[in-house]
XYZ file of C-alpha atoms in Angstrom:
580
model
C 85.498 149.088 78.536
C 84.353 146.191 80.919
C 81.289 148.187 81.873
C 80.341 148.342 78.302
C 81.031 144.765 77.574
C 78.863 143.855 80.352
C 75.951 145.538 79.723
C 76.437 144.455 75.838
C 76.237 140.737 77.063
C 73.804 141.756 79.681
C 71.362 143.030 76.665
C 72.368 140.169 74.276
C 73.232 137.069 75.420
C 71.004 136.420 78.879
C 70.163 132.695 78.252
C 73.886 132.326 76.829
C 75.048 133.668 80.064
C 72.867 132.825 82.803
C 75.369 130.301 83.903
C 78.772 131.301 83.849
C 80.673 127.682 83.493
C 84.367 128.066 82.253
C 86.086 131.630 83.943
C 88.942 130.129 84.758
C 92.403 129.274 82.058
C 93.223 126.566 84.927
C 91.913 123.181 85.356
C 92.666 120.647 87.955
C 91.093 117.010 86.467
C 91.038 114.195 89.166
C 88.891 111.410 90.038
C 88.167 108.101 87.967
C 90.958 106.577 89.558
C 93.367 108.505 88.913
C 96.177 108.672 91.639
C 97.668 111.922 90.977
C 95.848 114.774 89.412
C 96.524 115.957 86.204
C 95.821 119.850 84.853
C 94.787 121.602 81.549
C 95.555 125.126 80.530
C 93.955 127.029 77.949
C 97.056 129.199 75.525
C 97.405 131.924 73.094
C 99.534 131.024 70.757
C 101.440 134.066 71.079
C 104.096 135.681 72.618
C 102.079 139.241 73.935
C 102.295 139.985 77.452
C 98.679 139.258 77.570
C 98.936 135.683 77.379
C 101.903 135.979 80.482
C 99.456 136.809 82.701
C 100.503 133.761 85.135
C 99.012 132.927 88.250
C 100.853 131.426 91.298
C 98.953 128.515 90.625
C 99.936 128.105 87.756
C 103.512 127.581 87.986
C 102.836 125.585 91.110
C 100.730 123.172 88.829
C 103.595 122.987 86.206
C 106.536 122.232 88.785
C 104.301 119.153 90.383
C 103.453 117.742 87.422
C 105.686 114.790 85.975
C 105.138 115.658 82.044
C 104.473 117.807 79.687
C 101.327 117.679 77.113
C 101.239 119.668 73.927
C 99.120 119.829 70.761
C 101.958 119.075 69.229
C 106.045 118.515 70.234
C 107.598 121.223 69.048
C 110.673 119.037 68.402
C 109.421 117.504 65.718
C 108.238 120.252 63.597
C 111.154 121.059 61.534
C 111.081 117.095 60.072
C 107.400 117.604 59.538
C 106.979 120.877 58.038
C 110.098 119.895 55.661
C 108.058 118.569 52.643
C 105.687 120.888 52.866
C 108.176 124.178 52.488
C 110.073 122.422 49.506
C 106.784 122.651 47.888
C 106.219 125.984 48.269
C 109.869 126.644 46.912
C 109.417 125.060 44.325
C 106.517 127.082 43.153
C 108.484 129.803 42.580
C 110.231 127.702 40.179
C 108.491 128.637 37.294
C 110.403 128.107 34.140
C 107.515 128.439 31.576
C 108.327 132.418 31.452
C 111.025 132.927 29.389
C 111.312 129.074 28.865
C 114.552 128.959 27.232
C 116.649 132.041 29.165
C 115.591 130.719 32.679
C 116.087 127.121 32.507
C 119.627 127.236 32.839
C 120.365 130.143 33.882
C 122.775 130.419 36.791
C 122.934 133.863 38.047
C 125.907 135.679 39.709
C 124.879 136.656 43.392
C 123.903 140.422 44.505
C 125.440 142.728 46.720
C 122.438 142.414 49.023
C 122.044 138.905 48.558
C 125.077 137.926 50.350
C 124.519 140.607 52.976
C 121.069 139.670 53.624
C 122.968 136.464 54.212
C 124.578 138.083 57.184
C 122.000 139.937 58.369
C 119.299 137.134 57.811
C 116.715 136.942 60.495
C 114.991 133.716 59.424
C 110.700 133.703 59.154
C 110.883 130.322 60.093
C 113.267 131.032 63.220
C 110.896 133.658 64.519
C 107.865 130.946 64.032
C 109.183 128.415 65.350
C 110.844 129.919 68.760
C 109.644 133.393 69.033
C 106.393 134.657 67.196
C 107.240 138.095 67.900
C 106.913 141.518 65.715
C 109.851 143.400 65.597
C 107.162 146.845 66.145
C 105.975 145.391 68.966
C 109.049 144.191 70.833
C 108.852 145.928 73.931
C 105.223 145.265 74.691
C 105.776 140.751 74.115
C 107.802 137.985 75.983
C 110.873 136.266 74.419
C 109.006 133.310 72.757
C 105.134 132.347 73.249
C 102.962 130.678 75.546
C 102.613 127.208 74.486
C 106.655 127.510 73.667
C 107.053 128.642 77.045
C 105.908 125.736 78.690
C 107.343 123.510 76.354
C 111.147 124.904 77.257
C 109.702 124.997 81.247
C 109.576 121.433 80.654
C 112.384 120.066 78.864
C 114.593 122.496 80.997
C 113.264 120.700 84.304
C 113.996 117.265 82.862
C 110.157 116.261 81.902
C 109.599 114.240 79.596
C 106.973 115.704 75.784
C 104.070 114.623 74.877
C 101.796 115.022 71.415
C 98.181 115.278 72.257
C 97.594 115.060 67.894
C 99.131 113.656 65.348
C 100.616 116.302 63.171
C 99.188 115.393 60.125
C 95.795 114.513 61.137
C 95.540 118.462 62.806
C 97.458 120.134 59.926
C 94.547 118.150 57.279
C 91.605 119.533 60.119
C 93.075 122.751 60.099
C 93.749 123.139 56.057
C 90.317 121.815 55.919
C 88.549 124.220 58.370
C 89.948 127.095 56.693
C 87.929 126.515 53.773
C 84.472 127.072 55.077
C 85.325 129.300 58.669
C 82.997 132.061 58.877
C 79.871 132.646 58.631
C 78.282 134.967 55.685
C 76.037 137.108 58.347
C 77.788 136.780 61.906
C 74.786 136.415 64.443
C 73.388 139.879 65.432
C 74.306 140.075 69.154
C 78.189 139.703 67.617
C 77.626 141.834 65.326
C 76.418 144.342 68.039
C 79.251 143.644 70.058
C 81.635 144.033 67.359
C 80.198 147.805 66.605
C 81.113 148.663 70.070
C 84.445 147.469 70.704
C 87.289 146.263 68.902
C 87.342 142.779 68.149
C 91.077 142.337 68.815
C 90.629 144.334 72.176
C 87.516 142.274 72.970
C 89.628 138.859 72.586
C 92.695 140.208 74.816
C 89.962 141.290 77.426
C 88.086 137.809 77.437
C 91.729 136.149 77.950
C 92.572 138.634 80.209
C 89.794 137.869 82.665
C 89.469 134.330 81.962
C 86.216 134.479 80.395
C 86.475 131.181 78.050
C 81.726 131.038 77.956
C 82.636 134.478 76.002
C 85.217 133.053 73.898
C 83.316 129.919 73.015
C 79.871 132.343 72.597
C 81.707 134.853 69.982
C 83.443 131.846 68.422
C 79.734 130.204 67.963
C 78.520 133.336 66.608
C 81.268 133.977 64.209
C 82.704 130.908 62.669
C 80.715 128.022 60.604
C 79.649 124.347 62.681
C 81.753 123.182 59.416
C 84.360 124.933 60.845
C 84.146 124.569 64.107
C 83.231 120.609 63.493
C 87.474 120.401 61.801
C 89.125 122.801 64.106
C 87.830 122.191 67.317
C 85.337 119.499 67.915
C 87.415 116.304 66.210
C 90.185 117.806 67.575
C 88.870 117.912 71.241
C 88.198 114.483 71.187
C 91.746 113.276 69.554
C 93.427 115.212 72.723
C 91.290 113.845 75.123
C 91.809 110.000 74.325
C 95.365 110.886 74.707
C 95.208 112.635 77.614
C 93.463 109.367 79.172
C 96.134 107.442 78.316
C 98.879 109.612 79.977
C 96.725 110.610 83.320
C 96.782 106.954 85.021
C 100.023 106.724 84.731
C 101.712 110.327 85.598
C 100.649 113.702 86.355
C 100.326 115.553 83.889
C 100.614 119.364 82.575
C 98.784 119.970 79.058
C 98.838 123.069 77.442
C 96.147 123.675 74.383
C 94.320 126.391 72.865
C 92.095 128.264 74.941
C 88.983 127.479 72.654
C 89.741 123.864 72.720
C 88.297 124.109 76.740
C 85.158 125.715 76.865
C 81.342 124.745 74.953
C 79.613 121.314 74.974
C 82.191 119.917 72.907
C 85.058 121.181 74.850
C 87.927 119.240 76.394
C 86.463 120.234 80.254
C 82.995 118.770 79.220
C 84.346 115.793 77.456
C 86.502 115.148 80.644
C 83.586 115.431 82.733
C 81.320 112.802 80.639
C 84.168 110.159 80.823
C 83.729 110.337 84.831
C 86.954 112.849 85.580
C 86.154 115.693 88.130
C 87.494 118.861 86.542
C 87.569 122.009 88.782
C 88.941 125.559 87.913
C 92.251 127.022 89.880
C 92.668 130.691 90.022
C 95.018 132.739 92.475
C 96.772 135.891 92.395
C 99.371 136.649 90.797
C 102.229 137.470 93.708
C 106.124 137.620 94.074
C 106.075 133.643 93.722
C 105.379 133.599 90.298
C 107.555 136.368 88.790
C 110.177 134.444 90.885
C 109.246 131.496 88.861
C 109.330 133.318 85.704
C 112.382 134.642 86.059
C 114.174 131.315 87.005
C 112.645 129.723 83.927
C 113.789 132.335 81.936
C 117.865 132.406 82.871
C 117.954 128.933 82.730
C 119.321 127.223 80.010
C 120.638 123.175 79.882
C 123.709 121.945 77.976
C 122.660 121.261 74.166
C 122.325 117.549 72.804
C 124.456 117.767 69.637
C 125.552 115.263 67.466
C 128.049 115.643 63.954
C 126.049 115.720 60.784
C 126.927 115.535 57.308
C 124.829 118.117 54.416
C 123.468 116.173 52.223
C 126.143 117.019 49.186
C 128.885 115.775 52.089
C 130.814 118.904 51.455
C 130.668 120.085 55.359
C 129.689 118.172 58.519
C 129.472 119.863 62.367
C 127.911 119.656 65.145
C 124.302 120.518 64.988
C 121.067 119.883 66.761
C 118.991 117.990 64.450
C 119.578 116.876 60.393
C 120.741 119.380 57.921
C 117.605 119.512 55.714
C 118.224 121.615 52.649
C 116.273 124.449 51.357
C 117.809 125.421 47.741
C 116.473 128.060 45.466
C 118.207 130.684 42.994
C 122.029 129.321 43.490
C 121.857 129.097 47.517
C 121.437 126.368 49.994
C 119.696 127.480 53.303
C 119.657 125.145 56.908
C 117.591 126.183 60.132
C 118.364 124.013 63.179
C 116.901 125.527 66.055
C 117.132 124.723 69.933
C 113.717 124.557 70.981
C 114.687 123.422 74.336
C 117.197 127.148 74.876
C 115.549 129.362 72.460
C 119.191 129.302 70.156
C 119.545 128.274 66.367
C 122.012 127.842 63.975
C 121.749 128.936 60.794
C 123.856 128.481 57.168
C 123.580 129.900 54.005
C 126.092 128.325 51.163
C 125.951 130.845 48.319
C 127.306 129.654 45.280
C 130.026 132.327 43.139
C 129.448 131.636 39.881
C 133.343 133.153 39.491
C 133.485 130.484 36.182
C 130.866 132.036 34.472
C 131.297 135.791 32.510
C 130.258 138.673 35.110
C 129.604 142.611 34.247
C 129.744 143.143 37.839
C 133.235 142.140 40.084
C 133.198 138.867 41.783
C 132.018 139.625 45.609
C 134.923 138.278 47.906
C 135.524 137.969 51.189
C 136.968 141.349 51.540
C 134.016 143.263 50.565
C 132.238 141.321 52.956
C 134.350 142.396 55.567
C 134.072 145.918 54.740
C 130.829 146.102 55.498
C 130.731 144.237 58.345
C 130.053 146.778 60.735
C 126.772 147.817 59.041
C 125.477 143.725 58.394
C 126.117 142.365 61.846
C 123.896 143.084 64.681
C 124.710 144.993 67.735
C 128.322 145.654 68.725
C 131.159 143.491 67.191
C 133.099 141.994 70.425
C 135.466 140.058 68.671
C 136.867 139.768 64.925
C 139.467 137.095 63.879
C 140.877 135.682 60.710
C 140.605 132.579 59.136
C 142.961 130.470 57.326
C 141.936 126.811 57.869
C 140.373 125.164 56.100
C 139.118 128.412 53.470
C 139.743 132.085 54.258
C 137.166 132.964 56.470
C 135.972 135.961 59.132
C 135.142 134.985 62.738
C 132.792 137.559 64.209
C 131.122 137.655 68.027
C 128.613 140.361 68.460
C 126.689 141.530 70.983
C 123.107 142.878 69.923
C 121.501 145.846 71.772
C 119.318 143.347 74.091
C 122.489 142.289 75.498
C 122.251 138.517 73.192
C 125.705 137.306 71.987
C 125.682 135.552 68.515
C 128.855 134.319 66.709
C 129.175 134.097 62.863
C 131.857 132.092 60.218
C 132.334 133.339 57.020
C 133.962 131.285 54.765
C 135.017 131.860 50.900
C 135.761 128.641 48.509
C 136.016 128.320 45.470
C 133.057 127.385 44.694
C 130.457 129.215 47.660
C 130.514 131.946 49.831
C 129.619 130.506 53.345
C 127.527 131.806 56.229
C 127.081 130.177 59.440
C 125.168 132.137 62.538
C 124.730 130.814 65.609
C 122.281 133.086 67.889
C 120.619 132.656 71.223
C 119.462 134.636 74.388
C 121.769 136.316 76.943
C 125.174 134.579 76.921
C 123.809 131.107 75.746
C 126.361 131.471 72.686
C 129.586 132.445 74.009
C 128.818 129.371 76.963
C 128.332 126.881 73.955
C 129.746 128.066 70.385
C 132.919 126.139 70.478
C 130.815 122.981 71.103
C 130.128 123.689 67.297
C 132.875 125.616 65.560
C 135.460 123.518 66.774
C 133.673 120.200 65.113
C 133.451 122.353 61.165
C 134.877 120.172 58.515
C 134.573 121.366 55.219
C 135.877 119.457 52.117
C 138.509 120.598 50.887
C 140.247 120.877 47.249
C 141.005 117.748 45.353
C 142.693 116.308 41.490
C 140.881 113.891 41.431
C 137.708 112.725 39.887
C 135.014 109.853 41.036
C 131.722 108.813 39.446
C 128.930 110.332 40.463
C 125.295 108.383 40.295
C 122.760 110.943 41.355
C 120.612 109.933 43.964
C 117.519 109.235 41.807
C 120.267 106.920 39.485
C 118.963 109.025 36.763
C 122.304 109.958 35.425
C 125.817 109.633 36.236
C 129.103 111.332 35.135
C 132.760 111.449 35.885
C 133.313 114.327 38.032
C 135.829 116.219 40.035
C 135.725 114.568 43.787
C 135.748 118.379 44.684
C 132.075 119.179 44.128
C 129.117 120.689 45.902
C 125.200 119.701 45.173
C 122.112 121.787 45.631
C 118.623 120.023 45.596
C 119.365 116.494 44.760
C 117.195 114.759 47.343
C 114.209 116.795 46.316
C 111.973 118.006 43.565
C 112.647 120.597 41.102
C 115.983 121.724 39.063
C 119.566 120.339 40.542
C 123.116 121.589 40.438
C 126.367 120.243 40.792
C 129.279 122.470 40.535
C 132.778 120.711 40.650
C 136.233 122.245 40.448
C 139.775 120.485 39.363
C 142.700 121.494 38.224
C 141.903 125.374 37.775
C 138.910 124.244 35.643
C 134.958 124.209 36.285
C 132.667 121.895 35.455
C 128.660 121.973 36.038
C 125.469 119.617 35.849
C 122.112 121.027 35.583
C 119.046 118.893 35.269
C 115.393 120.315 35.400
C 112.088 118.290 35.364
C 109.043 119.678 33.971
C 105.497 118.489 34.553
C 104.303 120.170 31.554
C 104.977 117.678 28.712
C 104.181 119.672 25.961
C 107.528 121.353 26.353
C 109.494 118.375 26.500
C 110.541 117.524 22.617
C 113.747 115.565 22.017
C 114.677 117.653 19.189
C 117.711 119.640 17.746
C 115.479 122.910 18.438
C 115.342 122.129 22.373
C 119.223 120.614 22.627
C 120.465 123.715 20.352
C 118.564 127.241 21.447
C 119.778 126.058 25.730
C 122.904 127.185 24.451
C 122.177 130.389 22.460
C 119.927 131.438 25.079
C 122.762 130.578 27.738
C 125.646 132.629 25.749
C 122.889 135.539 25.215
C 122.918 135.391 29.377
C 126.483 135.893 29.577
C 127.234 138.271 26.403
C 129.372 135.165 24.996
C 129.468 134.420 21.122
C 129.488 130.499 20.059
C 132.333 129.724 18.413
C 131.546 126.414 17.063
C 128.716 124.002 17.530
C 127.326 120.941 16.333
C 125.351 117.633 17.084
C 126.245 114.743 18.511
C 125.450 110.917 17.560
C 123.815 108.989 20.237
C 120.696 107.411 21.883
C 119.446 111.256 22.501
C 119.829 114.010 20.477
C 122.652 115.901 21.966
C 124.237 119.572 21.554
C 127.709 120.383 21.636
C 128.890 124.139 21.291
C 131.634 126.377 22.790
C 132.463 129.924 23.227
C 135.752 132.013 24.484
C 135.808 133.093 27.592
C 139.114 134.639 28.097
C 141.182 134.658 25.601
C 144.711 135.882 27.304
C 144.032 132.575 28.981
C 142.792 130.607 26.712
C 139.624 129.445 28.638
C 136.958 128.329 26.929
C 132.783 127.672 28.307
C 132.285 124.335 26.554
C 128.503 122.864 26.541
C 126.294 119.640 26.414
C 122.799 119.438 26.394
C 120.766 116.396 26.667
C 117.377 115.615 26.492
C 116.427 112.533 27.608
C 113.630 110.658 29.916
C 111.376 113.544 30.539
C 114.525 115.701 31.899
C 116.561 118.535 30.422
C 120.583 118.355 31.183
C 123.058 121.126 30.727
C 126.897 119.813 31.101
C 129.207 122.705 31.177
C 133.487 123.292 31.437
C 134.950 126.205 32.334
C 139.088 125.768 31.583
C 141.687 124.875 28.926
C 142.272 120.975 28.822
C 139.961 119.883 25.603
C 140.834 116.014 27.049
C 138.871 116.571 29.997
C 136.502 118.242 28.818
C 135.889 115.537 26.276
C 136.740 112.591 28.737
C 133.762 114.570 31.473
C 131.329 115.049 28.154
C 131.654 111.228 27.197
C 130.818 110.157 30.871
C 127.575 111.184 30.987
C-alpha cells in the first residue's frame, strides 16, 4: 500500500513534493527569546488507535511542559454548547400539526421510555469524553486524542488553556461548511483516490507523519473559501495566543493536524514571527507505554460543589450547573468529569398518574422487575429505599470491568433516574461523595405564589411543585400536588401569529381536544368574564371518588395557558383558578 502511494505521488505531485517540509506530528518551537521551549502537536480528533501512536518523545515533551494548550478547554463546553442544543429541541416542538390535540397534550410515559432511562447511554456523553463506536470498541482508546492530553494535564496539576474563542471557531467552522469542497477535486487526487481508499489513505498519512500529504490532498480537495474559515483565520487566532503563553511558561499545545502544515500553517507562521521550530521524532519503546499506562489508572479526587435544578425540587453534589434539557414530559442533566472520564447523569420523568390512562401507571416495581435486563453488566449490589421517596439503589459492574451506581426514585409527581458512571473503580472510590449530599423536596399543604421567571404570569400554587423549561424557550410545565389533588400550568409561545386569536374558538376547542386525548366527556362548560377571554369546563374522572379534571384556558399576550385540577375540593380549585 505504501509502495503504491509512493509511486502515485512520485507520478503526480513532483514539484509538490520535491521538498518534504512537515514529516513529523512533533514540534519543538524555541528561540525569540524565549527561555524555555514550548511544543506543538498535530491531533485526530478521535479516539482510534491510530491517533495513539505515541512516541517517547512525546510524553517526555508533555511531562516538561508547565501547561496545557487546546483549541478549545474542554471544561467549558457544556455552558457553551447549552443554547445551542435547546434550539435544536425545540425544533422538534412543532405544534402546527394537529394544532389543537398537541398543544396541550401531556402524554403518559412508555414502557421503553423509562427503561431507556436506565439504560441511557447519552450522545452527548460519548462526544464529549469518549468519541467512540460501540462496533468498533476493541480496535479505539478510552476517550480521544486531544481529550487525552487534556485529562494528562489536569491530572498532573497543569494549568488549561484556549488557543480560540469558542464562538469565533464554532461561526468559522458553521461558515466553512457551506462552501468546503470543490466541484471537480484536482486530477492527481482524483487519481489517488481511484487507487486507494480515502479513509485508509488519511490513517496512513497520520500514521507516518506525513502532514506535506495531508496539507497537498486537503489543497486538492476542499475550496480556498473553505480552507480561508477553517484553517487559515484560525491558524493565526492560535498563534497570537500561543505568543502570549510561550514567554512566560512552557508550553504543550495540542491542535489539529492540518492546522500545522502549508504556507499558512501554524509551523510557518511560527517561523515568520522569528521562533525556530524543529520536528521531534523517536521510537516508540517501553517508556512510553509506561507513560500511557500511568496516565490511564490515574484518576484525582473530583471538585464538587451542591447545586440546586433549576425548579429547586432536588439539589446534590455535582460537577458543574444543572442545565436542563426538557422535551415530551422529561427533564434530562449531563455533568460530565472531563478531568476522570466519569459523568453523572438524571432523567426526571414526569407520571402523569392525575390524568386518565388506558395503560397501568408504571411504578417502581415494574422497574425493578426488569432490572436485570436495563442495567449494564453484573448487578453487585441492590438496596431499598425509603428516604426521602421509595427508591432502588443499584451498583453494577459492566463487562469492561467499569463500576457505575444508579438511584431510582418514585414521587408523586416523577419517576427519577440518576447514573453515575466512570472507568475502572472511579465510582465505587467516589459515589458517596454524591449520594450522600441528594435532597429532594419533599411533600407539602401548603401553597405559595408563584411568579414565573419571565413575570409573565403568576398563580397560587401548591409549594410542592416541579417545573420543566421555565428558563428557556418553548412550552412550560408546572405540575403541583396538595392535599391528594393535582394541579397543572401549561403555557406555549408561538412565533406564528396567525394562530394566535383571543377568541372563544381558541379558549373553548383546548379543552375538547384535551378530553378527546383522554376519552373524558365535558360535563359542563362555560366562559368566563375578564380582561381575556377565558374557558372554564370540567369532566369526571372517577366517579367512586368523586374526582373531577377541572380546566382554564387563557389566551393572553401572545401565549396560550392551560390551568388544570385533578381532585374533589371545588374551593380550591376555584381559589387556584382566580389566582391566575
Amino acid at each position: 500500500m505504501k509502495k503504491t502511494l509512493s509511486i502515485l505521488l512520485l507520478s503526480f505531485t513532483v514539484v509538490a513534493f520535491s521538498q518534504q517540509q512537515y514529516q513529523s506530528l512533533l514540534w519543538k518551537i524555541t528561540g525569540n527569546g524565549l527561555e524555555k521551549p514550548s511544543y506543538l502537536y498535530g491531533t485526530m480528533h478521535v479516539s482510534k488507535k491510530v491517533a495513539f501512536r505515541l512516541d517517547d518523545v512525546f510524553y517526555k515533551a508533555l511531562n516538561e511542559s508547565e501547561c496545557i494548550a487546546l483549541e478549545s478547554d474542554p471544561t467549558t463546553w457544556p455552558g457553551f454548547n447549552y443554547e445551542m442544543m435547546l434550539s435544536q429541541m425545540a425544533a422538534y416542538n412543532n405544534y402546527n400539526n394537529d394544532f389543537y390535540t398537541n398543544l396541550f397534550k401531556l402524554t403518559h410515559p412508555e414502557e421503553m421510555t423509562i427503561r431507556g432511562s436506565v439504560r441511557m447511554d447519552n450522545n452527548a456523553v460519548n462526544a464529549y469524553l469518549y468519541r467512540k463506536s460501540s462496533a468498533s470498541d476493541n480496535f479505539e482508546e478510552e476517550t480521544y486524542l486531544d481529550m487525552f492530553i487534556f485529562q494528562a494535564g489536569k491530572k498532573n496539576n497543569k494549568a488549561i488553556y484556549a488557543l480560540e474563542d469558542l464562538e469565533e471557531s464554532r461561526y468559522l467552522t458553521t461558515k466553512a461548511a457551506y462552501n468546503a469542497n470543490k466541484k471537480e477535486l484536482d486530477p492527481w487526487v482524483q487519481k489517488l483516490y481511484a487507487k486507494e481508499n480515502a479513509y485508509l489513505i488519511q490513517e496512513n498519512l497520520y500514521r507516518d507523519r506525513n502532514l506535506d500529504l495531508l496539507d497537498s490532498i486537503g489543497s486538492g480537495v476542499n475550496t480556498e473559501f473553505y480552507r480561508e474559515n477553517m484553517l487559515y483565520i484560525r491558524n493565526e487566532n492560535m498563534v497570537v495566543s500561543l505568543e502570549k503563553l510561550m514567554p512566560t511558561k512552557s508550553v504543550f499545545a495540542g491542535v489539529g493536524a492540518a492546522h500545522l502544515p502549508g504556507e499558512q500553517g501554524m509551523i510557518n507562521m511560527l517561523r515568520q514571527r522569528g521562533y525556530k521550530v524543529q520536528s521531534l521524532t523517536s521510537e516508540q519503546t517501553d517508556y512510553s507505554k509506561t507513560e500511557k499506562i500511568k496516565l490511564d489508572s490515574l484518576f484525582v479526587d473530583p471538585i464538587l460543589k451542591q447545586q440546586q435544578s433549576p425548579d429547586g425540587f432536588m439539589s446534590l453534589k455535582t460537577y458543574d450547573t444543572l442545565r436542563e434539557f426538557s422535551y415530551a414530559g422529561q427533564k434530562y442533566y449531563l455533568d460530565p468529569d472531563m478531568t476522570n472520564g466519569a459523568y453523572l447523569t438524571i432523567n426526571r420523568i414526569s407520571r402523569f398518574t392525575y390524568l386518565p390512562n388506558e395503560k397501568e401507571h408504571i411504578t417502581l416495581k415494574e422497574i425493578d422487575h426488569l432490572l436485570y435486563e436495563d442495567i449494564p453488566g453484573d448487578i453487585i449490589k441492590k438496596e431499598e429505599l425509603t428516604q426521602p421517596y421509595p427508591g432502588i439503589s443499584i451498583v453494577n459492574k459492566t463487562k469492561k470491568g467499569e463500576f457505575q451506581k444508579y438511584h431510582i426514585y418514585q414521587t408523586p409527581l416523577e419517576i427519577i433516574v440518576m447514573k453515575f458512571a466512570g472507568r475502572s473503580d472511579f465510582v465505587l472510590k467516589h459515589e458517596a461523595e454524591i449520594f450522600n449530599s441528594i435532597a429532594l423536596k419533599e411533600p407539602s399543604n401548603t401553597t405559595q405564589l408563584f411568579v414565573s421567571p419571565n413575570k409573565k404570569f403568576q398563580v397560587d400554587f401548591p409549594e410542592y411543585y416541579v417545573s420543566s423549561n421555565m428558563h428557556n424557550y418553548g412550552k412550560k410545565l408546572l405540575e403541583g400536588y396538595r392535599d391528594d389533588a393535582y394541579y397543572f400550568v401549561e403555557e406555549a409561545v408561538l412565533n406564528d401569529i396567525s394562530y394566535i386569536e383571543e377568541d372563544s374558538f381558541e379558549a373553548k376547542y383546548f379543552h375538547h381536544a384535551l378530553y378527546k386525548n383522554y376519552k373524558l366527556t365535558e360535563a359542563k362548560g362555560g366562559f368566563k368574564a375578564g380582561d381575556y377571554k377565558t374557558y372554564e369546563s370540567q369532566a369526571i374522572v372517577d366517579s367512586t371518588a368523586n374526582k373531577s379534571l377541572h380546566l382554564k384556558t387563557i389566551v393572553k399576550d401572545g401565549s396560550y395557558y392551560l390551568l388544570g385540577y385533578v381532585g374533589k375540593n371545588e374551593a380550591d380549585k376555584t381559589s387556584f383558578f382566580k389566582s391566575f
